[in-house]
Amino acid sequence: MRDLTHIAGRVFGRPLLIERGKLDTILSAIGPRILGLGGKLEAPAEPMSPRQPASATVGIGVISVFGTLTDRGYGMSVLSGQTSYEELNNQLKTAVADSRIAGIILDIDSGGGIDLGLWDLCAQIRDARNVKPIFGIAQHTAYSAAYALLSSCDSVFVTSNGEVGSIGVWSAFIDISAKDAKDGLKWHFVSAGAHKLDYNPHEALAPAVLKGMQDGCDEAYGLFCENVGLGRAAQRADFDAKAARKTEARLFKATDAVKAGLADRIGTFDDVVSALVERIQNPETRNTQRGASPMNDTP
């Protein structure tokens, strides 16, 4: 059994690329416990594991992106399952280097996660597209950081009842100083370095620290929109960082996602396999759809 107090550094006070409902669930579960208000949050002896990637037929490698996305293994898996960017990067490198694999599918069902390591992985996916075609599918959700990964693929699919989007960033902080006072607790801190106690939950958030949180969100938001624009340009030459910003972090159901340019086709996993096989067998079709109508569903 492990104390998961260290998760606080990954959740509070830094930019998060995760759908609001998902983060609400995480905060309601771990917030009080991490801050000492409800006991320790313990992990099970055997941490939950995401679906394992498997090699499909016809020389296609499948990489599963499931649950909360983190920079490295372990963390919030006790609540929602997780996939780490480190793990995904290793799987991507393996698939690109494997001569038996002619194309790659990212099979995504995730509400998003943190920004640490995300932008590097997005760039690595885009670079890998120059070696082998990479298709992605939201089956059935790809929100926030998960959509950043999905948008990095050559072609984006979403299931008929799926949703994508939430291109936005937010950050959270819990001030428990009022509860401390109610409980008769008065904390005294000694520190060196003006910012050593930033984000201390036992003190009110200083205006300068709040501004720093907002600046961090703004910076991550700019990188998010830039990466989505770079990824989607493969299929939609008219979709750029400005178009990503205009979504204002909305969630898009399948049909609306295609209309808005966030997805290329509505389909099943089998449809993705068929489209990827077609691309592998006819690589000259790779760029034929750049700038095409968003309702054109040709892979």
mmCIF file of C-alpha atoms in Angstrom:
data_model
loop_
_atom_site.group_PDB
_atom_site.id
_atom_site.type_symbol
_atom_site.label_atom_id
_atom_site.label_comp_id
_atom_site.label_asym_id
_atom_site.label_seq_id
_atom_site.Cartn_x
_atom_site.Cartn_y
_atom_site.Cartn_z
ATOM 1 C CA MET A 1 0.000 0.000 0.000
ATOM 2 C CA ARG A 2 1.368 3.410 -0.960
ATOM 3 C CA ASP A 3 0.555 6.898 0.204
ATOM 4 C CA LEU A 4 -0.334 8.960 -2.885
ATOM 5 C CA THR A 5 0.298 12.390 -1.362
ATOM 6 C CA HIS A 6 2.905 12.993 -4.074
ATOM 7 C CA ILE A 7 0.062 13.303 -6.599
ATOM 8 C CA ALA A 8 -0.621 16.809 -5.267
ATOM 9 C CA GLY A 9 2.361 18.139 -7.191
ATOM 10 C CA ARG A 10 0.829 16.845 -10.411
ATOM 11 C CA VAL A 11 -2.724 18.090 -9.786
ATOM 12 C CA PHE A 12 -2.679 21.379 -7.890
ATOM 13 C CA GLY A 13 -1.260 24.699 -9.021
ATOM 14 C CA ARG A 14 -0.179 23.703 -12.532
ATOM 15 C CA PRO A 15 -1.892 23.649 -15.933
ATOM 16 C CA LEU A 16 -4.132 20.650 -16.518
ATOM 17 C CA LEU A 17 -5.429 19.495 -19.886
ATOM 18 C CA ILE A 18 -8.347 17.441 -18.720
ATOM 19 C CA GLU A 19 -12.083 17.623 -19.274
ATOM 20 C CA ARG A 20 -13.864 19.442 -16.453
ATOM 21 C CA GLY A 21 -16.103 16.581 -15.372
ATOM 22 C CA LYS A 22 -13.148 14.214 -15.175
ATOM 23 C CA LEU A 23 -11.136 16.646 -13.070
ATOM 24 C CA ASP A 24 -14.131 17.257 -10.808
ATOM 25 C CA THR A 25 -14.191 13.521 -10.117
ATOM 26 C CA ILE A 26 -10.473 13.429 -9.359
ATOM 27 C CA LEU A 27 -10.569 16.529 -7.146
ATOM 28 C CA SER A 28 -13.588 15.365 -5.153
ATOM 29 C CA ALA A 29 -11.904 12.044 -4.507
ATOM 30 C CA ILE A 30 -8.304 12.991 -3.815
ATOM 31 C CA GLY A 31 -8.466 16.665 -2.850
ATOM 32 C CA PRO A 32 -9.555 16.247 0.776
ATOM 33 C CA ARG A 33 -7.333 13.211 1.317
ATOM 34 C CA ILE A 34 -4.216 14.686 -0.265
ATOM 35 C CA LEU A 35 -4.569 17.784 1.920
ATOM 36 C CA GLY A 36 -5.037 15.772 5.087
ATOM 37 C CA LEU A 37 -8.780 16.276 5.474
ATOM 38 C CA GLY A 38 -9.919 12.689 5.136
ATOM 39 C CA GLY A 39 -7.094 10.254 5.698
ATOM 40 C CA LYS A 40 -4.598 8.902 3.229
ATOM 41 C CA LEU A 41 -5.451 7.834 -0.266
ATOM 42 C CA GLU A 42 -4.062 4.357 -0.643
ATOM 43 C CA ALA A 43 -3.276 2.504 -3.828
ATOM 44 C CA PRO A 44 -4.179 -1.172 -4.168
ATOM 45 C CA ALA A 45 -1.369 -3.698 -4.040
ATOM 46 C CA GLU A 46 -1.859 -4.283 -7.775
ATOM 47 C CA PRO A 47 -2.311 -0.933 -9.577
ATOM 48 C CA MET A 48 -4.919 -0.821 -12.297
ATOM 49 C CA SER A 49 -3.567 -1.261 -15.808
ATOM 50 C CA PRO A 50 -4.877 0.159 -19.068
ATOM 51 C CA ARG A 51 -5.679 -2.063 -21.987
ATOM 52 C CA GLN A 52 -2.516 -3.472 -23.439
ATOM 53 C CA PRO A 53 -1.683 -2.598 -27.049
ATOM 54 C CA ALA A 54 -1.825 -5.503 -29.450
ATOM 55 C CA SER A 55 -0.634 -6.053 -32.987
ATOM 56 C CA ALA A 56 -3.506 -6.396 -35.407
ATOM 57 C CA THR A 57 -3.441 -8.288 -38.678
ATOM 58 C CA VAL A 58 -2.349 -6.781 -42.010
ATOM 59 C CA GLY A 59 0.766 -5.289 -40.441
ATOM 60 C CA ILE A 60 -0.989 -2.751 -38.221
ATOM 61 C CA GLY A 61 0.169 -1.848 -34.722
ATOM 62 C CA VAL A 62 -2.444 -0.678 -32.212
ATOM 63 C CA ILE A 63 -1.538 1.594 -29.310
ATOM 64 C CA SER A 64 -4.187 2.079 -26.617
ATOM 65 C CA VAL A 65 -4.530 5.472 -24.927
ATOM 66 C CA PHE A 66 -6.777 4.942 -21.936
ATOM 67 C CA GLY A 67 -7.738 6.801 -18.771
ATOM 68 C CA THR A 68 -5.898 9.714 -17.180
ATOM 69 C CA LEU A 69 -2.781 10.797 -19.065
ATOM 70 C CA THR A 70 0.375 11.383 -17.012
ATOM 71 C CA ASP A 71 4.028 12.034 -17.707
ATOM 72 C CA ARG A 72 5.276 8.813 -16.144
ATOM 73 C CA GLY A 73 3.819 5.588 -14.852
ATOM 74 C CA TYR A 74 1.746 5.431 -11.667
ATOM 75 C CA GLY A 75 -0.131 8.260 -10.052
ATOM 76 C CA MET A 76 -3.908 8.600 -10.469
ATOM 77 C CA SER A 77 -4.447 5.035 -11.719
ATOM 78 C CA VAL A 78 -6.087 4.213 -8.419
ATOM 79 C CA LEU A 79 -9.014 6.407 -9.502
ATOM 80 C CA SER A 80 -9.382 6.127 -13.232
ATOM 81 C CA GLY A 81 -6.724 4.036 -14.883
ATOM 82 C CA GLN A 82 -3.894 5.789 -16.627
ATOM 83 C CA THR A 83 -1.588 5.854 -19.600
ATOM 84 C CA SER A 84 1.779 7.572 -19.378
ATOM 85 C CA TYR A 85 3.374 9.614 -22.160
ATOM 86 C CA GLU A 86 6.598 7.762 -21.402
ATOM 87 C CA GLU A 87 4.883 4.430 -22.090
ATOM 88 C CA LEU A 88 3.230 5.734 -25.260
ATOM 89 C CA ASN A 89 6.525 7.099 -26.536
ATOM 90 C CA ASN A 90 8.191 3.721 -26.031
ATOM 91 C CA GLN A 91 5.358 1.917 -27.823
ATOM 92 C CA LEU A 92 5.465 4.408 -30.686
ATOM 93 C CA LYS A 93 9.215 3.987 -31.152
ATOM 94 C CA THR A 94 8.827 0.203 -31.110
ATOM 95 C CA ALA A 95 6.052 0.271 -33.695
ATOM 96 C CA VAL A 96 7.952 2.637 -35.993
ATOM 97 C CA ALA A 97 11.079 0.466 -35.804
ATOM 98 C CA ASP A 98 9.209 -2.839 -36.332
ATOM 99 C CA SER A 99 9.481 -3.796 -40.005
ATOM 100 C CA ARG A 100 6.399 -6.018 -39.660
ATOM 101 C CA ILE A 101 4.218 -2.985 -38.889
ATOM 102 C CA ALA A 102 3.239 -0.872 -41.881
ATOM 103 C CA GLY A 103 0.804 1.459 -40.125
ATOM 104 C CA ILE A 104 -0.202 2.492 -36.607
ATOM 105 C CA ILE A 105 -3.548 3.169 -34.922
ATOM 106 C CA LEU A 106 -3.992 5.218 -31.747
ATOM 107 C CA ASP A 107 -7.085 3.812 -30.025
ATOM 108 C CA ILE A 108 -8.152 6.550 -27.614
ATOM 109 C CA ASP A 109 -10.665 6.695 -24.773
ATOM 110 C CA SER A 110 -9.498 9.358 -22.335
ATOM 111 C CA GLY A 111 -10.606 12.520 -20.586
ATOM 112 C CA GLY A 112 -7.116 14.009 -20.786
ATOM 113 C CA GLY A 113 -4.443 14.673 -18.210
ATOM 114 C CA ILE A 114 -1.388 16.810 -17.539
ATOM 115 C CA ASP A 115 0.828 18.805 -19.867
ATOM 116 C CA LEU A 116 4.239 17.480 -18.738
ATOM 117 C CA GLY A 117 5.619 15.452 -21.640
ATOM 118 C CA LEU A 118 2.565 15.978 -23.848
ATOM 119 C CA TRP A 119 4.003 18.399 -26.414
ATOM 120 C CA ASP A 120 7.077 16.254 -27.012
ATOM 121 C CA LEU A 121 4.882 13.225 -27.648
ATOM 122 C CA CYS A 122 2.662 15.190 -30.063
ATOM 123 C CA ALA A 123 5.764 16.213 -32.017
ATOM 124 C CA GLN A 124 7.036 12.629 -32.015
ATOM 125 C CA ILE A 125 3.722 11.394 -33.437
ATOM 126 C CA ARG A 126 3.850 14.021 -36.179
ATOM 127 C CA ASP A 127 7.455 13.070 -36.981
ATOM 128 C CA ALA A 128 6.571 9.370 -37.037
ATOM 129 C CA ARG A 129 3.907 10.088 -39.666
ATOM 130 C CA ASN A 130 6.764 10.738 -42.091
ATOM 131 C CA VAL A 131 7.835 7.116 -41.641
ATOM 132 C CA LYS A 132 4.511 5.274 -41.329
ATOM 133 C CA PRO A 133 0.871 6.376 -41.533
ATOM 134 C CA ILE A 134 -0.741 6.906 -38.130
ATOM 135 C CA PHE A 135 -4.525 6.975 -37.806
ATOM 136 C CA GLY A 136 -6.403 7.763 -34.600
ATOM 137 C CA ILE A 137 -9.880 7.024 -33.296
ATOM 138 C CA ALA A 138 -11.826 8.446 -30.358
ATOM 139 C CA GLN A 139 -13.529 5.355 -29.064
ATOM 140 C CA HIS A 140 -15.455 6.923 -27.536
ATOM 141 C CA THR A 141 -13.896 10.048 -25.996
ATOM 142 C CA ALA A 142 -10.799 12.129 -26.662
ATOM 143 C CA TYR A 143 -10.862 15.223 -24.490
ATOM 144 C CA SER A 144 -8.207 17.852 -23.910
ATOM 145 C CA ALA A 145 -4.720 16.232 -23.719
ATOM 146 C CA ALA A 146 -6.158 13.096 -25.327
ATOM 147 C CA TYR A 147 -7.427 15.182 -28.224
ATOM 148 C CA ALA A 148 -3.988 16.777 -28.576
ATOM 149 C CA LEU A 149 -2.654 13.265 -29.233
ATOM 150 C CA LEU A 150 -5.551 12.374 -31.533
ATOM 151 C CA SER A 151 -5.114 15.541 -33.575
ATOM 152 C CA SER A 152 -1.463 14.636 -34.146
ATOM 153 C CA CYS A 153 -2.476 11.639 -36.272
ATOM 154 C CA ASP A 154 -2.660 11.586 -40.080
ATOM 155 C CA SER A 155 -6.401 10.999 -39.995
ATOM 156 C CA VAL A 156 -8.903 11.343 -37.136
ATOM 157 C CA PHE A 157 -11.943 9.114 -36.630
ATOM 158 C CA VAL A 158 -14.642 9.291 -33.974
ATOM 159 C CA THR A 159 -17.332 6.721 -33.196
ATOM 160 C CA SER A 160 -20.934 7.623 -33.956
ATOM 161 C CA ASN A 161 -21.723 8.400 -30.307
ATOM 162 C CA GLY A 162 -18.258 9.665 -29.449
ATOM 163 C CA GLU A 163 -17.045 13.133 -28.478
ATOM 164 C CA VAL A 164 -13.830 15.074 -28.935
ATOM 165 C CA GLY A 165 -12.514 18.512 -28.067
ATOM 166 C CA SER A 166 -12.160 20.367 -24.761
ATOM 167 C CA ILE A 167 -9.227 22.317 -26.214
ATOM 168 C CA GLY A 168 -8.561 24.307 -23.087
ATOM 169 C CA VAL A 169 -6.506 24.473 -19.904
ATOM 170 C CA TRP A 170 -7.275 25.026 -16.259
ATOM 171 C CA SER A 171 -5.584 24.911 -12.895
ATOM 172 C CA ALA A 172 -6.807 24.264 -9.365
ATOM 173 C CA PHE A 173 -5.832 25.346 -5.860
ATOM 174 C CA ILE A 174 -7.449 24.526 -2.511
ATOM 175 C CA ASP A 175 -7.143 27.088 0.284
ATOM 176 C CA ILE A 176 -7.862 25.351 3.614
ATOM 177 C CA SER A 177 -6.845 28.253 5.856
ATOM 178 C CA ALA A 178 -10.490 28.844 6.862
ATOM 179 C CA LYS A 179 -10.812 25.215 7.960
ATOM 180 C CA ASP A 180 -7.547 25.517 9.870
ATOM 181 C CA ALA A 181 -8.974 28.470 11.790
ATOM 182 C CA LYS A 182 -12.200 26.579 12.485
ATOM 183 C CA ASP A 183 -10.178 23.654 13.807
ATOM 184 C CA GLY A 184 -8.116 25.943 16.007
ATOM 185 C CA LEU A 185 -4.940 25.476 13.975
ATOM 186 C CA LYS A 186 -2.522 28.319 13.308
ATOM 187 C CA TRP A 187 0.388 27.365 11.064
ATOM 188 C CA HIS A 188 3.792 29.038 11.198
ATOM 189 C CA PHE A 189 6.258 28.579 8.349
ATOM 190 C CA VAL A 190 9.920 29.483 8.114
ATOM 191 C CA SER A 191 11.386 29.585 4.628
ATOM 192 C CA ALA A 192 14.111 31.035 2.448
ATOM 193 C CA GLY A 193 13.352 32.141 -1.093
ATOM 194 C CA ALA A 194 10.423 34.399 -1.902
ATOM 195 C CA HIS A 195 8.450 31.716 -3.739
ATOM 196 C CA LYS A 196 9.295 28.677 -1.614
ATOM 197 C CA LEU A 197 5.822 28.577 -0.079
ATOM 198 C CA ASP A 198 3.821 29.324 -3.226
ATOM 199 C CA TYR A 199 0.678 27.152 -3.363
ATOM 200 C CA ASN A 200 0.808 26.445 0.358
ATOM 201 C CA PRO A 201 -2.781 25.292 1.097
ATOM 202 C CA HIS A 202 -2.639 26.616 4.659
ATOM 203 C CA GLU A 203 -2.358 30.210 3.459
ATOM 204 C CA ALA A 204 -4.456 32.350 1.155
ATOM 205 C CA LEU A 205 -3.220 32.434 -2.436
ATOM 206 C CA ALA A 206 -1.118 35.546 -3.023
ATOM 207 C CA PRO A 207 -2.124 37.692 -6.031
ATOM 208 C CA ALA A 208 1.286 37.183 -7.648
ATOM 209 C CA VAL A 209 0.915 33.413 -7.367
ATOM 210 C CA LEU A 210 -2.584 33.562 -8.849
ATOM 211 C CA LYS A 211 -1.186 35.555 -11.763
ATOM 212 C CA GLY A 212 1.510 32.916 -12.178
ATOM 213 C CA MET A 213 -1.163 30.220 -12.382
ATOM 214 C CA GLN A 214 -3.014 32.209 -15.041
ATOM 215 C CA ASP A 215 0.208 32.792 -16.993
ATOM 216 C CA GLY A 216 0.925 29.065 -16.886
ATOM 217 C CA CYS A 217 -2.546 28.283 -18.214
ATOM 218 C CA ASP A 218 -2.197 30.858 -20.981
ATOM 219 C CA GLU A 219 1.162 29.458 -22.047
ATOM 220 C CA ALA A 220 -0.119 25.870 -22.057
ATOM 221 C CA TYR A 221 -3.234 26.984 -23.960
ATOM 222 C CA GLY A 222 -1.088 28.566 -26.660
ATOM 223 C CA LEU A 223 0.977 25.394 -27.003
ATOM 224 C CA PHE A 224 -2.207 23.296 -27.065
ATOM 225 C CA CYS A 225 -3.764 25.293 -29.913
ATOM 226 C CA GLU A 226 -0.473 25.383 -31.811
ATOM 227 C CA ASN A 227 -0.059 21.605 -31.605
ATOM 228 C CA VAL A 228 -3.648 20.943 -32.656
ATOM 229 C CA GLY A 229 -3.199 23.270 -35.618
ATOM 230 C CA LEU A 230 0.025 21.540 -36.666
ATOM 231 C CA GLY A 231 -1.586 18.125 -36.388
ATOM 232 C CA ARG A 232 -4.838 18.881 -38.184
ATOM 233 C CA ALA A 233 -3.074 20.577 -41.107
ATOM 234 C CA ALA A 234 -2.443 17.071 -42.479
ATOM 235 C CA GLN A 235 -6.121 16.757 -43.422
ATOM 236 C CA ARG A 236 -7.410 20.319 -43.153
ATOM 237 C CA ALA A 237 -5.120 23.009 -44.523
ATOM 238 C CA ASP A 238 -7.605 25.623 -43.267
ATOM 239 C CA PHE A 239 -7.471 24.413 -39.653
ATOM 240 C CA ASP A 240 -4.799 26.192 -37.606
ATOM 241 C CA ALA A 241 -4.125 27.401 -34.074
ATOM 242 C CA LYS A 242 -6.716 30.189 -34.471
ATOM 243 C CA ALA A 243 -9.361 27.645 -35.442
ATOM 244 C CA ALA A 244 -8.472 25.606 -32.365
ATOM 245 C CA ARG A 245 -8.912 28.687 -30.151
ATOM 246 C CA LYS A 246 -12.297 29.415 -31.667
ATOM 247 C CA THR A 247 -13.645 26.144 -30.265
ATOM 248 C CA GLU A 248 -13.415 27.773 -26.800
ATOM 249 C CA ALA A 249 -12.859 24.355 -25.153
ATOM 250 C CA ARG A 250 -16.267 23.025 -26.233
ATOM 251 C CA LEU A 251 -17.002 19.316 -26.538
ATOM 252 C CA PHE A 252 -18.080 18.190 -30.001
ATOM 253 C CA LYS A 253 -20.264 15.207 -30.760
ATOM 254 C CA ALA A 254 -19.237 13.145 -33.765
ATOM 255 C CA THR A 255 -21.158 14.950 -36.516
ATOM 256 C CA ASP A 256 -20.286 18.402 -35.156
ATOM 257 C CA ALA A 257 -16.636 17.380 -34.770
ATOM 258 C CA VAL A 258 -16.427 16.544 -38.477
ATOM 259 C CA LYS A 259 -18.174 19.787 -39.450
ATOM 260 C CA ALA A 260 -15.823 21.813 -37.257
ATOM 261 C CA GLY A 261 -12.725 20.105 -38.648
ATOM 262 C CA LEU A 262 -11.723 18.365 -35.431
ATOM 263 C CA ALA A 263 -12.329 14.945 -36.996
ATOM 264 C CA ASP A 264 -12.259 13.551 -40.523
ATOM 265 C CA ARG A 265 -14.666 10.639 -40.371
ATOM 266 C CA ILE A 266 -17.289 8.962 -38.231
ATOM 267 C CA GLY A 267 -16.621 5.254 -38.013
ATOM 268 C CA THR A 268 -15.818 2.153 -36.047
ATOM 269 C CA PHE A 269 -12.452 0.672 -35.228
ATOM 270 C CA ASP A 270 -12.880 -1.683 -38.191
ATOM 271 C CA ASP A 271 -13.418 1.358 -40.419
ATOM 272 C CA VAL A 272 -10.106 2.769 -39.213
ATOM 273 C CA VAL A 273 -8.353 -0.513 -39.994
ATOM 274 C CA SER A 274 -9.848 -0.595 -43.489
ATOM 275 C CA ALA A 275 -8.921 3.032 -44.169
ATOM 276 C CA LEU A 276 -5.377 2.512 -42.903
ATOM 277 C CA VAL A 277 -4.921 -0.600 -45.044
ATOM 278 C CA GLU A 278 -6.089 1.443 -48.046
ATOM 279 C CA ARG A 279 -3.552 4.154 -47.188
ATOM 280 C CA ILE A 280 -0.777 1.568 -46.831
ATOM 281 C CA GLN A 281 -1.623 -0.010 -50.173
ATOM 282 C CA ASN A 282 -2.091 3.369 -51.900
ATOM 283 C CA PRO A 283 0.282 5.833 -50.205
ATOM 284 C CA GLU A 284 -0.248 8.368 -52.999
ATOM 285 C CA THR A 285 -3.651 9.171 -51.427
ATOM 286 C CA ARG A 286 -1.921 10.602 -48.346
ATOM 287 C CA ASN A 287 -2.394 14.285 -49.144
ATOM 288 C CA THR A 288 -5.322 14.211 -51.544
ATOM 289 C CA GLN A 289 -7.745 15.528 -48.936
ATOM 290 C CA ARG A 290 -5.815 18.592 -47.758
ATOM 291 C CA GLY A 291 -8.202 21.525 -47.737
ATOM 292 C CA ALA A 292 -11.165 19.329 -48.661
ATOM 293 C CA SER A 293 -14.683 19.938 -47.439
ATOM 294 C CA PRO A 294 -14.993 18.947 -43.760
ATOM 295 C CA MET A 295 -17.902 16.669 -44.662
ATOM 296 C CA ASN A 296 -15.830 14.666 -47.151
ATOM 297 C CA ASP A 297 -15.268 11.312 -45.428
ATOM 298 C CA THR A 298 -12.639 9.881 -47.734
ATOM 299 C CA PRO A 299 -9.627 8.711 -45.666
#
